[in-house]
Each structure stands twice: as C-alpha cells, then as structure tokens.
XYZ file of C-alpha atoms in Angstrom:
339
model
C 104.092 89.187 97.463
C 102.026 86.069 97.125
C 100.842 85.612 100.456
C 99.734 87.910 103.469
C 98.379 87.034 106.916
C 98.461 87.704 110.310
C 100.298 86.606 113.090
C 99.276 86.776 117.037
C 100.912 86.799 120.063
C 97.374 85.721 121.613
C 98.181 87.986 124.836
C 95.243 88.527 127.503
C 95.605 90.764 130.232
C 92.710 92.763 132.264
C 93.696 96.285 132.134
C 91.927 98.973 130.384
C 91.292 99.044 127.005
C 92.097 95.504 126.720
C 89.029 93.256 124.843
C 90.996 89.629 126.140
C 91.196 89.763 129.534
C 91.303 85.489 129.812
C 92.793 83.062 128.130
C 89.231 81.907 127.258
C 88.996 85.063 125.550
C 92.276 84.602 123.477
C 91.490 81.578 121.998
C 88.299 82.037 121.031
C 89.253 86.008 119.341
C 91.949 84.112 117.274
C 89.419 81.546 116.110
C 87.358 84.320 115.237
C 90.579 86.720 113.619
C 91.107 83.587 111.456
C 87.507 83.370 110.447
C 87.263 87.187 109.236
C 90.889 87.046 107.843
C 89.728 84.230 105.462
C 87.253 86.485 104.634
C 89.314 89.413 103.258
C 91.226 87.057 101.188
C 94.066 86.743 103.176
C 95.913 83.735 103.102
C 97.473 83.005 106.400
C 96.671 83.112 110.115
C 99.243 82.344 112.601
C 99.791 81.638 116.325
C 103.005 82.416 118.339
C 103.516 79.974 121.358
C 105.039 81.250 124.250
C 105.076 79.292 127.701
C 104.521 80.744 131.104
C 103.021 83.382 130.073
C 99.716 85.405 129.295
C 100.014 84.233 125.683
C 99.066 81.260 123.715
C 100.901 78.167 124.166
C 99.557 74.831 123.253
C 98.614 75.327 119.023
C 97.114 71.770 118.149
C 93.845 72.177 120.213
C 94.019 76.155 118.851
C 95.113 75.285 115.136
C 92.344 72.058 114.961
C 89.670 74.635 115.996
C 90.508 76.971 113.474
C 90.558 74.502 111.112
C 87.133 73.377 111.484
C 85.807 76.824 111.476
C 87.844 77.853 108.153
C 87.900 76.388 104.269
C 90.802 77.830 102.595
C 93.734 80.103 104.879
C 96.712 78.552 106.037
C 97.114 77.725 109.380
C 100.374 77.854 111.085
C 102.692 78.426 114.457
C 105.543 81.131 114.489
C 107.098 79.347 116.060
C 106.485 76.136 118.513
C 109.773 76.118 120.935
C 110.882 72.726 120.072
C 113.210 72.463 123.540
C 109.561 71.937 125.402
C 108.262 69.016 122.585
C 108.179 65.201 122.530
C 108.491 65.017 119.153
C 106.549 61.457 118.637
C 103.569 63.281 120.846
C 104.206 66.583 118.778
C 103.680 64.074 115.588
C 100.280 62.911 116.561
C 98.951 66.684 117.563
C 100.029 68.243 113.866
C 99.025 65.501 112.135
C 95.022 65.109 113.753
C 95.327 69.242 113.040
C 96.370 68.844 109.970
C 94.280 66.299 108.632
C 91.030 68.351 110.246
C 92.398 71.086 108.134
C 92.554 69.523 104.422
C 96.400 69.686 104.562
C 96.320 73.562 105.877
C 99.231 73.707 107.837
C 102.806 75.151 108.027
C 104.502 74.462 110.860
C 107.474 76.909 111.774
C 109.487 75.773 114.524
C 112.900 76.877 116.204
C 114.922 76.760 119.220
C 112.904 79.389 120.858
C 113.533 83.130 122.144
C 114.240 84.195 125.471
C 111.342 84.197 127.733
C 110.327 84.227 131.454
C 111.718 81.002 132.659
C 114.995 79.752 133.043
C 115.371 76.634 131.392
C 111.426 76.389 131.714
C 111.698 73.300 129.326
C 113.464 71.412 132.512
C 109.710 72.440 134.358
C 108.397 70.237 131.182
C 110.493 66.845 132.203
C 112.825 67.514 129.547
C 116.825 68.044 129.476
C 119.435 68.858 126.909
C 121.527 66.071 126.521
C 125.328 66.850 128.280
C 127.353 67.813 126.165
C 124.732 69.716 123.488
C 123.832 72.918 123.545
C 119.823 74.238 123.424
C 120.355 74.706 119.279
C 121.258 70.880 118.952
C 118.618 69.432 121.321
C 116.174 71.703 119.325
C 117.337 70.967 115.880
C 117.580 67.212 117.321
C 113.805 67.079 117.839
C 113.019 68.565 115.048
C 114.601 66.391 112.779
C 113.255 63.581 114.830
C 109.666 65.167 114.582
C 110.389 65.464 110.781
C 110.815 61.497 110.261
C 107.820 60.963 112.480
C 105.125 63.142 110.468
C 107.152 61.242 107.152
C 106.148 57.909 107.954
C 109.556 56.559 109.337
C 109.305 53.461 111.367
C 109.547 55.149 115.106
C 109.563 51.714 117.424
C 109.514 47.779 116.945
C 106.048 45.926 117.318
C 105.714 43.129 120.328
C 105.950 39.784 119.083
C 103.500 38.317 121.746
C 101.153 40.415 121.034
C 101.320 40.973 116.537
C 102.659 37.591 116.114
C 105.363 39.209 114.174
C 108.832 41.001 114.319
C 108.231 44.422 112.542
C 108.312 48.542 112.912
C 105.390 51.005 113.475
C 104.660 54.448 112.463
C 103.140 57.170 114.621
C 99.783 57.391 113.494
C 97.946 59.409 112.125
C 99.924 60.125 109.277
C 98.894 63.607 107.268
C 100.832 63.357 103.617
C 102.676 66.008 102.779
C 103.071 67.857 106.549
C 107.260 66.924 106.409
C 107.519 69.454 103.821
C 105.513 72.296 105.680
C 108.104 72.974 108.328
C 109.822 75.984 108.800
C 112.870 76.944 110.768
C 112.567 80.382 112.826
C 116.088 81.887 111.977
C 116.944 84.532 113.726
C 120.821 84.584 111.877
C 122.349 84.713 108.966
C 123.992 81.352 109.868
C 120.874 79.791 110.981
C 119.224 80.488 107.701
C 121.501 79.061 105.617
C 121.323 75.905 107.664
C 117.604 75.965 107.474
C 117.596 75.682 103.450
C 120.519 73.207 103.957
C 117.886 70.936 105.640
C 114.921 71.562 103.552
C 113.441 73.816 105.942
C 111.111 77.001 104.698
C 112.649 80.131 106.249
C 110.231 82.135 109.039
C 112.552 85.257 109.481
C 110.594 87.558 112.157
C 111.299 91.513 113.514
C 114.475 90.531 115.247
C 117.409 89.459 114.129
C 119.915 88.160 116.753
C 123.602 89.864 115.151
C 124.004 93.597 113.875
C 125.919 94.364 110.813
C 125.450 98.167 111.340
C 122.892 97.988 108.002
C 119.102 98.303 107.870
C 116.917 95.679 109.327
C 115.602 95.061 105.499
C 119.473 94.830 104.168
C 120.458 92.404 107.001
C 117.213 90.057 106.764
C 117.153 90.244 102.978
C 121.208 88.971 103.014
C 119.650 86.219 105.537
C 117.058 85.062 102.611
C 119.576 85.169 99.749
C 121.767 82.756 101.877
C 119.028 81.067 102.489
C 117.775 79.999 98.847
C 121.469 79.852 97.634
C 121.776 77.253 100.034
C 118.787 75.188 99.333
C 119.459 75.134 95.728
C 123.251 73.981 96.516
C 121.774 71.092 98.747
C 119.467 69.603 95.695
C 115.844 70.161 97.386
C 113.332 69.529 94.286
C 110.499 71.404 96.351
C 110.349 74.980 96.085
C 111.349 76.774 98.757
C 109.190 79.640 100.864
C 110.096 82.780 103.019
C 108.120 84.502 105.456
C 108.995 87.676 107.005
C 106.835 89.613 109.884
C 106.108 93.267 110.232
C 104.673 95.606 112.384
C 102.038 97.186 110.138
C 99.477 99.789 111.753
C 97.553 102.023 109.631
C 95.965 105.217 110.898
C 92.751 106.058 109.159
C 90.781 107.235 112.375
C 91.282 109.051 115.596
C 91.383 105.942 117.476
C 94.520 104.789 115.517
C 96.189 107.555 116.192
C 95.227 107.281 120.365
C 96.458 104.041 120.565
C 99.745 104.525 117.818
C 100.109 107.963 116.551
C 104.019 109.729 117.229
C 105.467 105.683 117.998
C 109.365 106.039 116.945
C 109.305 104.193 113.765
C 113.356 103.306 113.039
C 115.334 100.333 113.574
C 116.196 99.415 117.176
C 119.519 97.778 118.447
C 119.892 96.382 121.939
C 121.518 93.287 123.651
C 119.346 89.755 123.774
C 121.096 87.325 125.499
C 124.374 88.600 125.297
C 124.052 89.067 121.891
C 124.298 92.717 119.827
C 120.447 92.401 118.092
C 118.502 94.263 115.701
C 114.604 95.157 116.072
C 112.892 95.736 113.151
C 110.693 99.025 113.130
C 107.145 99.495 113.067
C 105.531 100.788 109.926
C 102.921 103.545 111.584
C 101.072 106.258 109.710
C 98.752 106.776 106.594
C 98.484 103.784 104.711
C 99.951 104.969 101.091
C 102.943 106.113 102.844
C 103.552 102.386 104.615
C 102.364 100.969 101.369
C 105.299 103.163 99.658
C 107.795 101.962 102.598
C 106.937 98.605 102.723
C 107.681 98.235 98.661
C 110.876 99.795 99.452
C 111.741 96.913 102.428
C 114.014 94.401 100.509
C 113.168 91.674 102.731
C 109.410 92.108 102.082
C 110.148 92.280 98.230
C 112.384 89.125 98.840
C 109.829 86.921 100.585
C 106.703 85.596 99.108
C 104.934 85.473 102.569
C 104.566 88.707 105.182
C 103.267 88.103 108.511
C 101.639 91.350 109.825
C 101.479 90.795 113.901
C 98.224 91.952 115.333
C 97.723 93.700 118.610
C 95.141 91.361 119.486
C 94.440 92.401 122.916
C 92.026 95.753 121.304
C 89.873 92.745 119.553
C 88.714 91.054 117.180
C 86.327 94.272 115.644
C 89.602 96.312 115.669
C 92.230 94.129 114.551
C 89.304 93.286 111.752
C 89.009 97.066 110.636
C 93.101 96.961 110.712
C 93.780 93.777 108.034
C 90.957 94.928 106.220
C 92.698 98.537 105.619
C 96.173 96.609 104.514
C 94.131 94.128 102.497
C 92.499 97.354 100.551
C 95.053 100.308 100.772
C 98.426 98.919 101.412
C 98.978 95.057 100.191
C 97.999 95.860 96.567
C 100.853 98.048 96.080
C 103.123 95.249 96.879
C 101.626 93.056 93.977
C 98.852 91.146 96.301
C 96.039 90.046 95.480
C 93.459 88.620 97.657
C 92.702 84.978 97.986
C 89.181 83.904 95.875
C-alpha cells in the first residue's frame, strides 16, 4: 500500500451530535481535514460531489482552497458526475485548481450513482443526446474534457478580429492533468474499459453486480481486469488503483457510542434494478482491522485506499480517527507515512 487518504462525503446536517450543521461549516472542516491529514503523512484527501443534497458539490472552488492551504497531499474528487459538466468549463476549473496546487490533482470521474433527483442533470440545462444512454453522454464528456485539459484545439479563432484563420485551446493549460483522471467503476465491465482508455481505476464500497463471492474477491477480479487491460491497450504510463473502505477504530468509549456492535459483513441489495454488493465496514480494535484489512485482496491489490470519514462528528474527531490508522493499522499493510 503506497498511498492512504481520506475521502468525504462533506455532509452537514443540524441534529445532535453533528459538528457541520452548514454548508459553511463543511467546506471549511474539509479544508481543515486536509490540512491535519497532510500532517500525519497521509497522502491523499478527497471530496465526493453529490448534487441536491446536504453534501459537497462544486470541487474546484473546494479543491483550489485546499490547495493553497496544503504543500504536498494529493487532492482529488471521488467522483465529479460528469452527466451535470460542460466539459470546456470543467477544463478551465481543474486546470486554475490544479495549477494553484503544483500539479496535485487526480481527478476521478464517472457517470454518477443514483441520487435524489431524477434526471437532475436536465435541472442543469443539459440532455443526453437521443439515442445514448447516461454511460455514453458521460463517457462522451469525459473524453471531450480529456482533449481539453491536453491541449487539443477546442474552437476556430475569428478572422476579423486575429487577422488569421487558426484553432484555440482552453486556457489555462496545467501539464500533465490528462493523465490524472480516473474512471469510478462500479463493474467488472466498466473497469476493464477504464484501463482500455487510459483511465486510473477509483473502485469504491459498492459494486453494482453480485457474483455470490466476497466484496474483496469481486473488486479484486475488477482490478486484475483492469491492469490486464491497460497493458493489452499499450498505455506507457503506469497505471493506479484506488479502493475505499469503511475504517473505524475503537480505542475510546466514544468510539464505541457512536460505532460499537455495527454489523460488519458484506451487504447485497437492489440499486437501480440492479443485484449490488456493499462492502462492509471494518469496526473494532485496530490490530484486528489491521489483520482484516491485510487479508482484503482488493486492498492488497490497489496501491491507493480511500478511508471515508464521518465528517459530520468534526474535524478534532475524524483527526484522532486517521491519526489511529496512520499509527496502529496502515503500517501493517506496508505504509509508510509521507515525509
């Protein structure tokens, strides 16, 4: 395991026991969760995006402030819902964001998972093209978001006004950012598409089919097809795989208040029509998740694990809880903390 960091959901909500009760408050605590996260060595913080919702949604603003208040940590989304981009406008945000950030980010995009709205994209001004499905409009704009942050000539220049007939580039370019994007595969299929495209792999706790294995087995299958099928298609750049995990240690009485007797196996339901598999929760002292989490093939296949956070007890909590991983858990997976 070369890499750990966390991953938010950036949910506010003012009930009890909850420390982000705005949204004020959830974009400043994940600022701040970055900060102290680069501080323990770790080597990623990440943002989901969600829209219409109590969670964070736009990352450029987020990931540009976190990248002026950090040096070293990656900075990334898991995962921007490309149906709701522009992907010229998209090209501009990430690259101002990643430019701020010394070439920090990784970018994991995807089609996007169910959520409140229906077809909440439509709400946004855009449409899938007749014809396409959600997938293809998704991948579409990715691919078109790809040759934008490359350099790739993206309209023709005005010959009254430059004097000449010519292309332009969205601008500002950051060098390097086309080969920080990640797909969000939630499939088999979809992740052996992903290294057919030179896309990193961002495999999270749900898989969308059910083979009747462990979540591990299924999700480490999905990165072997993954790297089998970038090294058939020729990519020259090495590819990356990040998997997420529900990781809380109890070392007080307060752990065990908020997560003590949680059912910690394997969950399968139906998610959009489709047979699914939840990944569990790793809950209890922190030797024994240490011990599971070596066992998880999919976290010994990847070289990047996500750990989601539940940010709404805090910054000072979720602090205490990645520094406990960072001391007693990640080592016995071969990690070592960032300098």
């Amino acid at each position: 395991m070369q890499n750990i960091g966390f991953l938010t959901f950036g949910h506010w909500q003012a009930i009890p026991h909850s420390q982000v009760r705005t949204g004020a408050d959830a974009l400043l605590q994940t600022v701040e969760l970055a900060e102290a996260a680069e501080e323990l060595g770790l080597q990623g913080a990440y943002v989901r995006v969600h829209h219409f919702a109590r969670q964070l949604s736009a990352p450029f603003p987020l990931l540009a402030a976190m990248a002026a208040r950090t040096r070293r940590i990656e900075l990334g989304t898991g995962v921007i819902d490309m149906r709701y981009e522009n992907p010229l406008y998209m090209a501009e945000e990430a690259a101002v964001a990643d430019l701020i950030s010394g070439g920090r980010l990784q970018l994991g995009v995807s089609r996007g998972s169910p959520s409140e709205a229906l077809r909440g994209y439509e709400s946004f001004g855009y449409r899938v093209a007749e014809g396409a499905t959600e997938t293809e409009d998704a991948r579409s704009r990715t691919e078109l978001f790809r040759s934008a942050v490359a350099g790739s000539p993206m309209a023709r220049t005005d010959p009254r006004f430059t004097g000449v007939d010519g292309t332009l580039a969205v601008t500002p370019r950051s060098p390097g950012l086309e080969d920080r994007i990640w797909w969000g595969s939630g499939t088999r299929e979809t992740a052996r598409w992903a290294g057919e495209q030179g896309y990193h792999l961002m495999s999270s706790t749900l898989l969308t089919e059910d083979t009747g294995v462990p979540f591990g087995e299924l999700q480490a299958e999905q990165i072997n097809l993954f790297r089998k099928s970038w090294a058939e298609a020729g990519w020259e750049r090495t590819p990356r795989v990040s998997v997420s995990r529900s990781v809380l240690p109890i070392t007080s009485d307060e752990d065990r208040a908020y997560f003590g007797g949680r059912d910690d196996d394997d969950q399968v339901g139906v998610l959009e029509g489709v047979r699914s598999r939840f990944g569990r929760s790793y809950t209890g002292e922190p030797d024994a998740i240490a011990a599971e989490l070596a066992a998880d093939p999919a976290v010994q296949a990847a070289d990047t694990l996500l750990v989601t956070v539940p940010n709404m007890l805090g910054v000072a909590y979720n602090t205490r809880m990645l520094a406990t991983i960072a001391r007693d858990i990640a080592p016995a997976l071969g990690w070592t903390p960032a300098p």
